[in-house]
CSV table of C-alpha atoms in Angstrom, one decimal:
chain,number,residue,atom,x,y,z
A,1,UNK,CA,-19.0,16.9,-11.9
A,2,UNK,CA,-18.0,18.5,-8.6
A,3,UNK,CA,-17.0,16.0,-6.0
A,4,UNK,CA,-15.8,16.4,-2.4
A,5,UNK,CA,-14.9,13.2,-0.6
A,6,UNK,CA,-14.1,13.3,3.1
A,7,UNK,CA,-12.1,10.7,5.0
A,8,UNK,CA,-10.1,10.2,8.1
A,9,UNK,CA,-12.7,10.2,10.8
A,10,UNK,CA,-13.0,7.6,13.6
A,11,UNK,CA,-13.4,6.9,17.3
A,12,UNK,CA,-10.9,8.7,19.5
A,13,UNK,CA,-10.6,9.2,23.2
A,14,UNK,CA,-10.8,12.8,24.7
A,15,UNK,CA,-7.5,14.5,24.2
A,16,UNK,CA,-6.7,12.6,21.1
A,17,UNK,CA,-6.0,13.7,17.6
A,18,UNK,CA,-7.3,13.0,14.1
A,19,UNK,CA,-6.5,14.3,10.7
A,20,UNK,CA,-9.3,14.6,8.2
A,21,UNK,CA,-8.8,14.8,4.4
A,22,UNK,CA,-11.1,16.0,1.6
A,23,UNK,CA,-10.3,15.0,-2.0
A,24,UNK,CA,-11.7,17.5,-4.5
A,25,UNK,CA,-12.4,17.0,-8.2
A,26,UNK,CA,-14.5,18.4,-11.0
A,27,UNK,CA,-13.6,22.1,-10.4
A,28,UNK,CA,-10.5,24.3,-10.2
A,29,UNK,CA,-9.7,23.6,-6.5
A,30,UNK,CA,-6.8,26.1,-6.3
A,31,UNK,CA,-9.0,29.2,-6.9
A,32,UNK,CA,-11.7,28.4,-4.4
A,33,UNK,CA,-12.0,29.2,-0.7
A,34,UNK,CA,-12.5,25.9,1.2
A,35,UNK,CA,-14.2,25.1,4.5
A,36,UNK,CA,-14.9,22.5,7.0
A,37,UNK,CA,-18.4,22.3,8.6
A,38,UNK,CA,-19.8,19.8,11.0
A,39,UNK,CA,-23.2,18.4,12.1
A,40,UNK,CA,-23.6,17.1,15.6
A,41,UNK,CA,-26.3,14.6,16.4
A,42,UNK,CA,-29.7,16.3,16.3
A,43,UNK,CA,-28.2,19.7,15.4
A,44,UNK,CA,-27.8,21.8,12.3
A,45,UNK,CA,-24.7,22.4,10.3
A,46,UNK,CA,-22.0,24.4,12.1
A,47,UNK,CA,-19.1,26.2,10.4
A,48,UNK,CA,-15.7,25.1,11.7
A,49,UNK,CA,-12.9,26.6,9.6
A,50,UNK,CA,-12.0,28.3,6.3
A,51,UNK,CA,-8.9,28.7,4.3
A,52,UNK,CA,-8.2,31.1,1.4
A,53,UNK,CA,-7.6,29.7,-2.0
A,54,UNK,CA,-3.8,30.2,-1.7
A,55,UNK,CA,-3.7,29.2,1.9
A,56,UNK,CA,-2.5,32.6,3.1
A,57,UNK,CA,-5.3,33.1,5.6
A,58,UNK,CA,-7.2,30.8,7.9
A,59,UNK,CA,-10.3,31.3,10.1
A,60,UNK,CA,-11.7,29.2,12.9
A,61,UNK,CA,-14.8,29.0,15.0
A,62,UNK,CA,-14.2,30.0,18.6
A,63,UNK,CA,-15.0,26.5,19.7
A,64,UNK,CA,-12.0,25.0,17.9
A,65,UNK,CA,-9.5,27.8,17.8
A,66,UNK,CA,-6.1,26.7,19.1
A,67,UNK,CA,-7.0,23.0,18.7
A,68,UNK,CA,-7.8,22.6,15.0
A,69,UNK,CA,-5.6,23.5,12.0
A,70,UNK,CA,-6.9,23.8,8.4
A,71,UNK,CA,-4.5,23.4,5.5
A,72,UNK,CA,-4.6,22.5,1.8
A,73,UNK,CA,-2.4,21.1,-0.9
A,74,UNK,CA,-3.4,22.7,-4.2
A,75,UNK,CA,-1.1,20.4,-6.1
A,76,UNK,CA,-3.0,17.4,-4.8
A,77,UNK,CA,-6.5,19.0,-4.8
A,78,UNK,CA,-6.8,18.1,-1.1
A,79,UNK,CA,-8.1,19.9,2.0
A,80,UNK,CA,-7.0,18.9,5.5
A,81,UNK,CA,-8.2,19.4,9.1
A,82,UNK,CA,-5.8,18.5,11.9
A,83,UNK,CA,-7.8,18.1,15.1
A,84,UNK,CA,-5.9,18.0,18.4
A,85,UNK,CA,-7.1,17.9,22.0
A,86,UNK,CA,-10.4,16.5,20.9
A,87,UNK,CA,-13.4,16.9,23.2
A,88,UNK,CA,-16.7,14.9,23.4
A,89,UNK,CA,-18.5,18.0,22.0
A,90,UNK,CA,-16.5,17.7,18.8
A,91,UNK,CA,-18.4,14.5,18.0
A,92,UNK,CA,-20.1,15.1,14.6
A,93,UNK,CA,-20.1,14.3,11.0
A,94,UNK,CA,-17.5,16.5,9.3
A,95,UNK,CA,-18.0,17.8,5.8
A,96,UNK,CA,-15.8,19.8,3.5
A,97,UNK,CA,-17.4,22.6,1.5
A,98,UNK,CA,-16.5,24.9,-1.3
A,99,UNK,CA,-17.3,28.6,-1.0
A,100,UNK,CA,-19.4,28.0,2.1
A,101,UNK,CA,-22.2,30.6,2.5
A,102,UNK,CA,-22.0,31.9,-1.1
A,103,UNK,CA,-24.2,31.1,-4.2
A,104,UNK,CA,-21.5,28.8,-5.5
A,105,UNK,CA,-21.4,26.8,-2.2
A,106,UNK,CA,-21.1,23.0,-2.5
A,107,UNK,CA,-21.1,20.6,0.4
A,108,UNK,CA,-19.5,17.2,0.4
A,109,UNK,CA,-22.3,14.5,0.3
A,110,UNK,CA,-20.5,11.8,2.2
A,111,UNK,CA,-19.0,13.4,5.3
A,112,UNK,CA,-16.8,11.6,7.8
A,113,UNK,CA,-17.9,10.6,11.3
A,114,UNK,CA,-15.8,11.8,14.3
A,115,UNK,CA,-16.7,10.3,17.6
A,116,UNK,CA,-14.9,11.5,20.8
A,117,UNK,CA,-15.6,9.2,23.7
A,118,UNK,CA,-13.9,7.3,26.4
């Protein structure tokens, strides 16, 4: 079955960095557009970033542009999110998602908590 397992979150001070990973299985990872979405406390899901199946194009929400970098390794069926210059408002549970916003969308069920605080 389809599985998306996120990891790499933690507690970091403002200005710090974290690298999130998402291990995918149960579907042909290399042909799917992949995404990161997040959910801050008390708020709904917010799209963060997307990457084409072959990695040739990336897209970012304005709130993270210039600070976050999405990437993927199709040989390892793994999606990444490098987060730099973290701000308290980046605090959220981060999920990876396949084909976000489409009928074949699938959201990771575990998520990884990122807390930015001094």
